[in-house]
mmCIF file of C-alpha atoms in Angstrom:
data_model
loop_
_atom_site.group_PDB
_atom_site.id
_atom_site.type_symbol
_atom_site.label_atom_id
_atom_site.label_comp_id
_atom_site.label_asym_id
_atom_site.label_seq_id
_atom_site.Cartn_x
_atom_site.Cartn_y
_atom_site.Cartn_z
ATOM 1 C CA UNK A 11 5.987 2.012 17.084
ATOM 2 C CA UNK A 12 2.844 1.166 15.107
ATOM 3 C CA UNK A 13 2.862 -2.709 13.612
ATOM 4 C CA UNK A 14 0.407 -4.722 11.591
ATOM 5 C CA UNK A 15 0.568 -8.768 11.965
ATOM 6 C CA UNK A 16 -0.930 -10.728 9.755
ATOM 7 C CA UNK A 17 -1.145 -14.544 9.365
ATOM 8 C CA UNK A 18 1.685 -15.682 7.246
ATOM 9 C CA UNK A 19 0.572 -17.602 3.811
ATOM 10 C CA UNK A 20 0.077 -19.025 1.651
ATOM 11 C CA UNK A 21 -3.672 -19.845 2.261
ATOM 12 C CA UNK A 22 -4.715 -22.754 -0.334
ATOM 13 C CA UNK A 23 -8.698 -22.795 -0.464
ATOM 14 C CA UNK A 24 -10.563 -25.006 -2.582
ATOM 15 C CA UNK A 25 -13.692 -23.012 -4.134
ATOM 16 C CA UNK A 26 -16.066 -21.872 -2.325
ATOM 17 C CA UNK A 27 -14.574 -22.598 0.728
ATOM 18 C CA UNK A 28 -14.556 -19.637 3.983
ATOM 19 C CA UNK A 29 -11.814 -17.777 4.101
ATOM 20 C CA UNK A 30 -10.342 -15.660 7.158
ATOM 21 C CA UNK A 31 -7.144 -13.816 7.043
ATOM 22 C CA UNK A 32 -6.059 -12.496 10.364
ATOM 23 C CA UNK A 33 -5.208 -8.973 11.376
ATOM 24 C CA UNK A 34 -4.065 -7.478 14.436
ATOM 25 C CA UNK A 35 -2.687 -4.381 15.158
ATOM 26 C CA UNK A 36 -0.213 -2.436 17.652
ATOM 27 C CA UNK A 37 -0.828 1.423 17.638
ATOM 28 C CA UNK A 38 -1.361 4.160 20.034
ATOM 29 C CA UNK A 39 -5.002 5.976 19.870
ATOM 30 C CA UNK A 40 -7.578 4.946 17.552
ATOM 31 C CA UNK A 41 -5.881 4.156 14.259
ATOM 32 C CA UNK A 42 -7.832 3.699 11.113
ATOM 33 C CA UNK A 43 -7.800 -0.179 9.123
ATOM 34 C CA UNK A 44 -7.762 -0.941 5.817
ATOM 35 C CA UNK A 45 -7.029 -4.100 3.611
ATOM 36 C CA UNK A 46 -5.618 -4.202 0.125
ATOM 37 C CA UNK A 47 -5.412 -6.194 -2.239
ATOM 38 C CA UNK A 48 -2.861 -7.264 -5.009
ATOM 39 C CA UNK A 49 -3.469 -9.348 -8.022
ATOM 40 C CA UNK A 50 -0.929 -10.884 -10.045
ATOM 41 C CA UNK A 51 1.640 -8.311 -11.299
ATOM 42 C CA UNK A 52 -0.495 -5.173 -10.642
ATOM 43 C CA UNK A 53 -0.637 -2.769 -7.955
ATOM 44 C CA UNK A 54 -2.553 -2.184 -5.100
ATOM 45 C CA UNK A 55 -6.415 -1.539 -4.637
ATOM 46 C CA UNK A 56 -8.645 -0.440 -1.360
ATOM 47 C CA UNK A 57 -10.424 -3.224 -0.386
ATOM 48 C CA UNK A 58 -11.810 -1.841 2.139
ATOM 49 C CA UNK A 59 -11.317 0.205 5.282
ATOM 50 C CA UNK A 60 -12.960 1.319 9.087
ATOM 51 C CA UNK A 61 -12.397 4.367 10.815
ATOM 52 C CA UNK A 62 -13.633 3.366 14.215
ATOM 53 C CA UNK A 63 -14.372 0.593 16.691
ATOM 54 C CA UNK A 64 -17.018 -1.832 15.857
ATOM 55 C CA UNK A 65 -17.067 -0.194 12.550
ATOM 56 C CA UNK A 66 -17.434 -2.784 10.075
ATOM 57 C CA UNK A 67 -15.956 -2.455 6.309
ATOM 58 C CA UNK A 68 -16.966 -4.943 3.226
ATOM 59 C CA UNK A 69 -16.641 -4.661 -0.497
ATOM 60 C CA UNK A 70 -16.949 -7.442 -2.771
ATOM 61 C CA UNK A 71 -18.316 -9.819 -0.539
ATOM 62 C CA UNK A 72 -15.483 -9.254 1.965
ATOM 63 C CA UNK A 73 -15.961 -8.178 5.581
ATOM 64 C CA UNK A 74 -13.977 -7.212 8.126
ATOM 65 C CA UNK A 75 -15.021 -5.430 11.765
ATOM 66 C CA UNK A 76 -12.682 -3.086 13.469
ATOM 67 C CA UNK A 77 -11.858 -5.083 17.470
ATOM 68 C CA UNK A 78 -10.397 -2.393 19.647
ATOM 69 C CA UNK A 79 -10.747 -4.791 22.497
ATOM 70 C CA UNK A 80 -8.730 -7.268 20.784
ATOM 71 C CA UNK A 81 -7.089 -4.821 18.536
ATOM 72 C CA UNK A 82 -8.021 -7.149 15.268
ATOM 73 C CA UNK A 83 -9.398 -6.815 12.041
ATOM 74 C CA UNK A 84 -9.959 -10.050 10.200
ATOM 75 C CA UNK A 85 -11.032 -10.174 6.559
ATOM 76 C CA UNK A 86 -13.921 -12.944 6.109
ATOM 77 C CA UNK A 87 -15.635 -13.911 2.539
ATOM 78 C CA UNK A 88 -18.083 -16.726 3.014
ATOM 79 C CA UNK A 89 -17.709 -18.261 -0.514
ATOM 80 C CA UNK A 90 -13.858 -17.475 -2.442
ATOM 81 C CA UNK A 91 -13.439 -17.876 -5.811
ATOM 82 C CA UNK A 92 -10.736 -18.579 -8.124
ATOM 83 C CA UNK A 93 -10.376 -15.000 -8.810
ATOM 84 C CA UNK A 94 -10.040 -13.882 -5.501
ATOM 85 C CA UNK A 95 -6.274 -15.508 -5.353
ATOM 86 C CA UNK A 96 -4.049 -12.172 -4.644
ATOM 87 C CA UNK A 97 -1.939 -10.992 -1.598
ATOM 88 C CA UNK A 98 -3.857 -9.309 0.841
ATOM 89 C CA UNK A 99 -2.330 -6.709 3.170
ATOM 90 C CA UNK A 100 -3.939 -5.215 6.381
ATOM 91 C CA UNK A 101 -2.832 -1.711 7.154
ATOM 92 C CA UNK A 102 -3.038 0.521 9.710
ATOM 93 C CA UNK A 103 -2.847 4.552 9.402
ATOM 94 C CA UNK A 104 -2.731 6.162 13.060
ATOM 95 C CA UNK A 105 -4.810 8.925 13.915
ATOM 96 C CA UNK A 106 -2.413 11.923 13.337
ATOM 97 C CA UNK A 107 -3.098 10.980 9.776
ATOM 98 C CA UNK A 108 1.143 10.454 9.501
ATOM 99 C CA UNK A 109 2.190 7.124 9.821
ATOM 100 C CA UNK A 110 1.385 4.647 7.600
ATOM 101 C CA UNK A 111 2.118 0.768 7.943
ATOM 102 C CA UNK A 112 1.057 -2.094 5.993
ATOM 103 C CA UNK A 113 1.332 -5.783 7.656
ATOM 104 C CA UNK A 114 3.551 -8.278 5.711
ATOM 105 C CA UNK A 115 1.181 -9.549 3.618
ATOM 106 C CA UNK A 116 -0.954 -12.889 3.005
ATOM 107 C CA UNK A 117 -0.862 -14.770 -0.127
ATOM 108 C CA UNK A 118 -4.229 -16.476 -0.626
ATOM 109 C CA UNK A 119 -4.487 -19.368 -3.274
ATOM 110 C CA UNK A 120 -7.840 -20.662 -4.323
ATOM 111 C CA UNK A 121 -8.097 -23.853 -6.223
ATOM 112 C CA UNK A 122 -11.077 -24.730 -8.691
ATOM 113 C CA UNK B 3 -7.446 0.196 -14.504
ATOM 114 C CA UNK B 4 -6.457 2.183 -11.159
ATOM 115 C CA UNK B 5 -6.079 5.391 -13.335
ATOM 116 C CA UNK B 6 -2.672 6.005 -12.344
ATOM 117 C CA UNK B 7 -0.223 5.755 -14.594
ATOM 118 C CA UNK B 8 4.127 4.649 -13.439
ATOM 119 C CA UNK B 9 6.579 5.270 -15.727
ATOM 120 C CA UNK B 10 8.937 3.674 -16.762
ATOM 121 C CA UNK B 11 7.969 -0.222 -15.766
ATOM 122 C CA UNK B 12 11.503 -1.700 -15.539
ATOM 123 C CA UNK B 13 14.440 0.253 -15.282
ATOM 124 C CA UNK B 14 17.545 -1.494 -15.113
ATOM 125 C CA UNK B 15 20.921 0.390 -13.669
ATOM 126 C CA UNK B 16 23.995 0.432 -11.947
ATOM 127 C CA UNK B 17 25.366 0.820 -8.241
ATOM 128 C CA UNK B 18 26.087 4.635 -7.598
ATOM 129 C CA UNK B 19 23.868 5.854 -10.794
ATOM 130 C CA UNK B 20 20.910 8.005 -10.358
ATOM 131 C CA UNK B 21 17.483 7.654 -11.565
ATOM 132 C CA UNK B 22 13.830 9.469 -11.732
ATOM 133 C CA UNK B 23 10.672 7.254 -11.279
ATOM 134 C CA UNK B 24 7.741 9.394 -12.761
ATOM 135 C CA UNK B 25 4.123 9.226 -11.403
ATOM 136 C CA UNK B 26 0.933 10.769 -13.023
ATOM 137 C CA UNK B 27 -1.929 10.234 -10.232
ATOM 138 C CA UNK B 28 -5.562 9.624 -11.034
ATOM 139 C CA UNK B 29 -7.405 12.480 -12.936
ATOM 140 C CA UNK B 30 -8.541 15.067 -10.048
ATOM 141 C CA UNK B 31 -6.586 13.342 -7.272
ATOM 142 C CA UNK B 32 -4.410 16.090 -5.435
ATOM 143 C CA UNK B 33 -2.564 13.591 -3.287
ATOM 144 C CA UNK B 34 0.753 11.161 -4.224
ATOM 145 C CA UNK B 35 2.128 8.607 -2.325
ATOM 146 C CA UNK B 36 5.053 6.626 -3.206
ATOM 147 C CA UNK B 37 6.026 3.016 -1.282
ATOM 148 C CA UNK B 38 9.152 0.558 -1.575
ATOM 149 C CA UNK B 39 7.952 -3.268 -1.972
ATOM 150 C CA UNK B 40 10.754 -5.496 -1.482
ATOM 151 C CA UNK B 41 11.138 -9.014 -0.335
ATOM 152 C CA UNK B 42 13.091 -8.597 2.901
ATOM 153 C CA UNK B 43 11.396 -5.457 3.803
ATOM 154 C CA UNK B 44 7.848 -5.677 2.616
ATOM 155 C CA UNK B 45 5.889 -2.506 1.831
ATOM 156 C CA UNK B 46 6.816 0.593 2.970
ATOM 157 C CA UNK B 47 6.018 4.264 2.712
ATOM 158 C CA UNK B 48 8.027 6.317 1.780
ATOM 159 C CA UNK B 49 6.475 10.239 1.053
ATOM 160 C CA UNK B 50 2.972 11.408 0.662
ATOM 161 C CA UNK B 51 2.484 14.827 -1.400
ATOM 162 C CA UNK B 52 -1.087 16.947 -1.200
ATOM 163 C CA UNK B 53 -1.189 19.655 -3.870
ATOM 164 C CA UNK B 54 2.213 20.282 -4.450
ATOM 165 C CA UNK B 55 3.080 20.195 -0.435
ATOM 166 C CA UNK B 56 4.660 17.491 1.319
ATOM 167 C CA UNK B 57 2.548 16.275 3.979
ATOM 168 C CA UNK B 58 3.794 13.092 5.711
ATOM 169 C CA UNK B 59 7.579 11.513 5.877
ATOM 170 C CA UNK B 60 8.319 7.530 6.133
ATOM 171 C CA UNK B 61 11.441 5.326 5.967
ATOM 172 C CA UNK B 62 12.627 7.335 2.796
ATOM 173 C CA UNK B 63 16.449 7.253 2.888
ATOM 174 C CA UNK B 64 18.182 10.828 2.527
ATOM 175 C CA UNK B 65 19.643 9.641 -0.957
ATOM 176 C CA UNK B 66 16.009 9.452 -1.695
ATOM 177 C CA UNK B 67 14.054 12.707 -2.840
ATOM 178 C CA UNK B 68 10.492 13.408 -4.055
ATOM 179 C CA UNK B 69 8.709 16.508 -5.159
ATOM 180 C CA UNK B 70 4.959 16.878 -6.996
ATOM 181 C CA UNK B 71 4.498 19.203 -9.728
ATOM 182 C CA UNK B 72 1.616 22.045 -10.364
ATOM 183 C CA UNK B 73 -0.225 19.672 -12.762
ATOM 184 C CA UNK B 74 0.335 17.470 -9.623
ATOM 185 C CA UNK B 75 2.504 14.481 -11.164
ATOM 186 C CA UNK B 76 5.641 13.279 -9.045
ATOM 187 C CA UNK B 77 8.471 12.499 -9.238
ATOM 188 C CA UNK B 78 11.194 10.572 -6.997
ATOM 189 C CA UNK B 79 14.619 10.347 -7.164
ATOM 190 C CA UNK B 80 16.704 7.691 -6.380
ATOM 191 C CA UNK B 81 20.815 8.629 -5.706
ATOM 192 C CA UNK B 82 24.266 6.815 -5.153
ATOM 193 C CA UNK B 83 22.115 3.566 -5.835
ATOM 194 C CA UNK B 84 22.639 0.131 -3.839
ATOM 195 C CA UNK B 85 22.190 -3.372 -4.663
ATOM 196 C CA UNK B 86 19.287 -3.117 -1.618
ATOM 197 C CA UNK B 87 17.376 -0.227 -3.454
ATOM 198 C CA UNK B 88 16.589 -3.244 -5.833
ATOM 199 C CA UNK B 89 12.470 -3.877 -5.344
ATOM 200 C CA UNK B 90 9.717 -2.469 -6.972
ATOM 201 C CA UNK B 91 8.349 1.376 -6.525
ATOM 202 C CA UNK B 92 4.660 2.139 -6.121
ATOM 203 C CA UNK B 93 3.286 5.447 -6.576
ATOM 204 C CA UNK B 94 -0.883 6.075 -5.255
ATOM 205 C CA UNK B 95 -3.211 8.675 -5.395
ATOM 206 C CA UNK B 96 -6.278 9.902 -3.735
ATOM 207 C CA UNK B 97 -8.712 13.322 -3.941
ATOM 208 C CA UNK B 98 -7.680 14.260 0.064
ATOM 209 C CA UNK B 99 -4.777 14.725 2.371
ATOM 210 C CA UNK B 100 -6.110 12.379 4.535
ATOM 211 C CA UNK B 101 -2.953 10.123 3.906
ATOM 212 C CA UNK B 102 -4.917 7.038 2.874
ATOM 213 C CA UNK B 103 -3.987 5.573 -0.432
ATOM 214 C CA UNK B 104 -6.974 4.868 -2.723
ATOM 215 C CA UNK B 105 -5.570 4.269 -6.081
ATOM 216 C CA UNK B 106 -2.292 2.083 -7.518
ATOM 217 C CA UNK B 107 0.031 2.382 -10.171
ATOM 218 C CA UNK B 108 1.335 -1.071 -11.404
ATOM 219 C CA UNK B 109 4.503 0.104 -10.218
ATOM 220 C CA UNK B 110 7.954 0.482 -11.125
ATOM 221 C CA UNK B 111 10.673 -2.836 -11.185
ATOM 222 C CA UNK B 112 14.215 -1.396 -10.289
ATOM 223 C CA UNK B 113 16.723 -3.576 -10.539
ATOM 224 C CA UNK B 114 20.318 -2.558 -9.473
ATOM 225 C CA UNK B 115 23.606 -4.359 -11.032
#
């Protein structure tokens, strides 16, 4: 069946610092990505999302570029903040529009 | 502030009881989703709703039901609880059927005794 990976946390950044949280994916046809986000005792928000390979998806100074040849879909911010310390989930929906699966989850610290 | 609004926040019960988790979705969203976040077993869906109609089916247990409303808010129902059904309930919304969450709740804490 369909299955997200993602790096296991936590991540513990310093400022500023690059972050990368890794992503891959196991799904038949051409699923669509998305990452989430979730902040300290709220619920989830759309980070952001690609529909297609080589599509590339950024919000908020994230980015992340749909690999169908290496079925990934990393989340890069060149600069984190101290605000940016949340879990972030990678999910996958597949392209029947049916099934959809988050990955476990990556808790990402950032220290001033 | 997502827009969608979870009530109630805590609910604290029994094994074997019953209980309704209540969702109201975003103004002028049409769709529902509801999701399971637990420790062992992450975050799962569980139902999707467009307009009333139930459009998509995950790992929601047969003691578990669901239904949206016509002024679209959902419920789900939770039956002949376990200790396992312990975690916390999401409910999302979105304006299509496209079965891709846009908007949170801040969830519902169920906690089973």
């Amino acid at each position: 069946g369909d299955s997200v990976t993602q790096m296991e946390g936590p991540v513990t950044l310093s400022e500023e610092a690059f972050l990368t949280i890794n992503c891959t994916y196991t799904a038949t046809g051409y699923p669509s990505l998305f990452w989430y986000v979730q902040y300290p005792g709220e619920g989830l928000q759309l980070l952001l999302k690609a529909t297609k390979a080589d599509d590339k998806g950024s919000n908020k100074g994230f980015e992340a570029t749909y690999r169908k040849e290496t079925t990934s879909f990393h989340l890069e911010k060149g600069s984190v903040q101290v605000s940016d310390s949340a879990v972030y989930f990678c999910a996958l929906i597949d392209n029947y529009g049916q099934n959809f699966v988050f990955g476990p989850g990556t808790r990402l610290s950032v220290l001033p | 502030d997502s827009g969608v609004t979870q009530t109630p926040k805590h609910l604290i019960t029994a094994t074997g009881q019953r209980v309704t988790l209540r969702c109201s979705p975003r103004s002028g969203d049409l769709s529902v989703y509801w999701y399971q976040q637990s420790l062992d077993q992450g975050l799962q869906f569980l139902i999707h709703y467009y307009n009333g109609e139930e459009r998509a089916k995950g790992n929601i247990l047969e003691r578990f039901s669901a239904q949206q409303f016509p002024d679209l808010h959902s419920e789900l129902n939770l039956s002949s609880l376990e200790l396992g059904d312990s975690a916390l309930y999401f409910c999302a919304s979105s304006a299509d059927h496209s079965n891709q969450p846009q908007h949170f709740g801040d969830g519902t804490r169920l906690s089973i005794l």
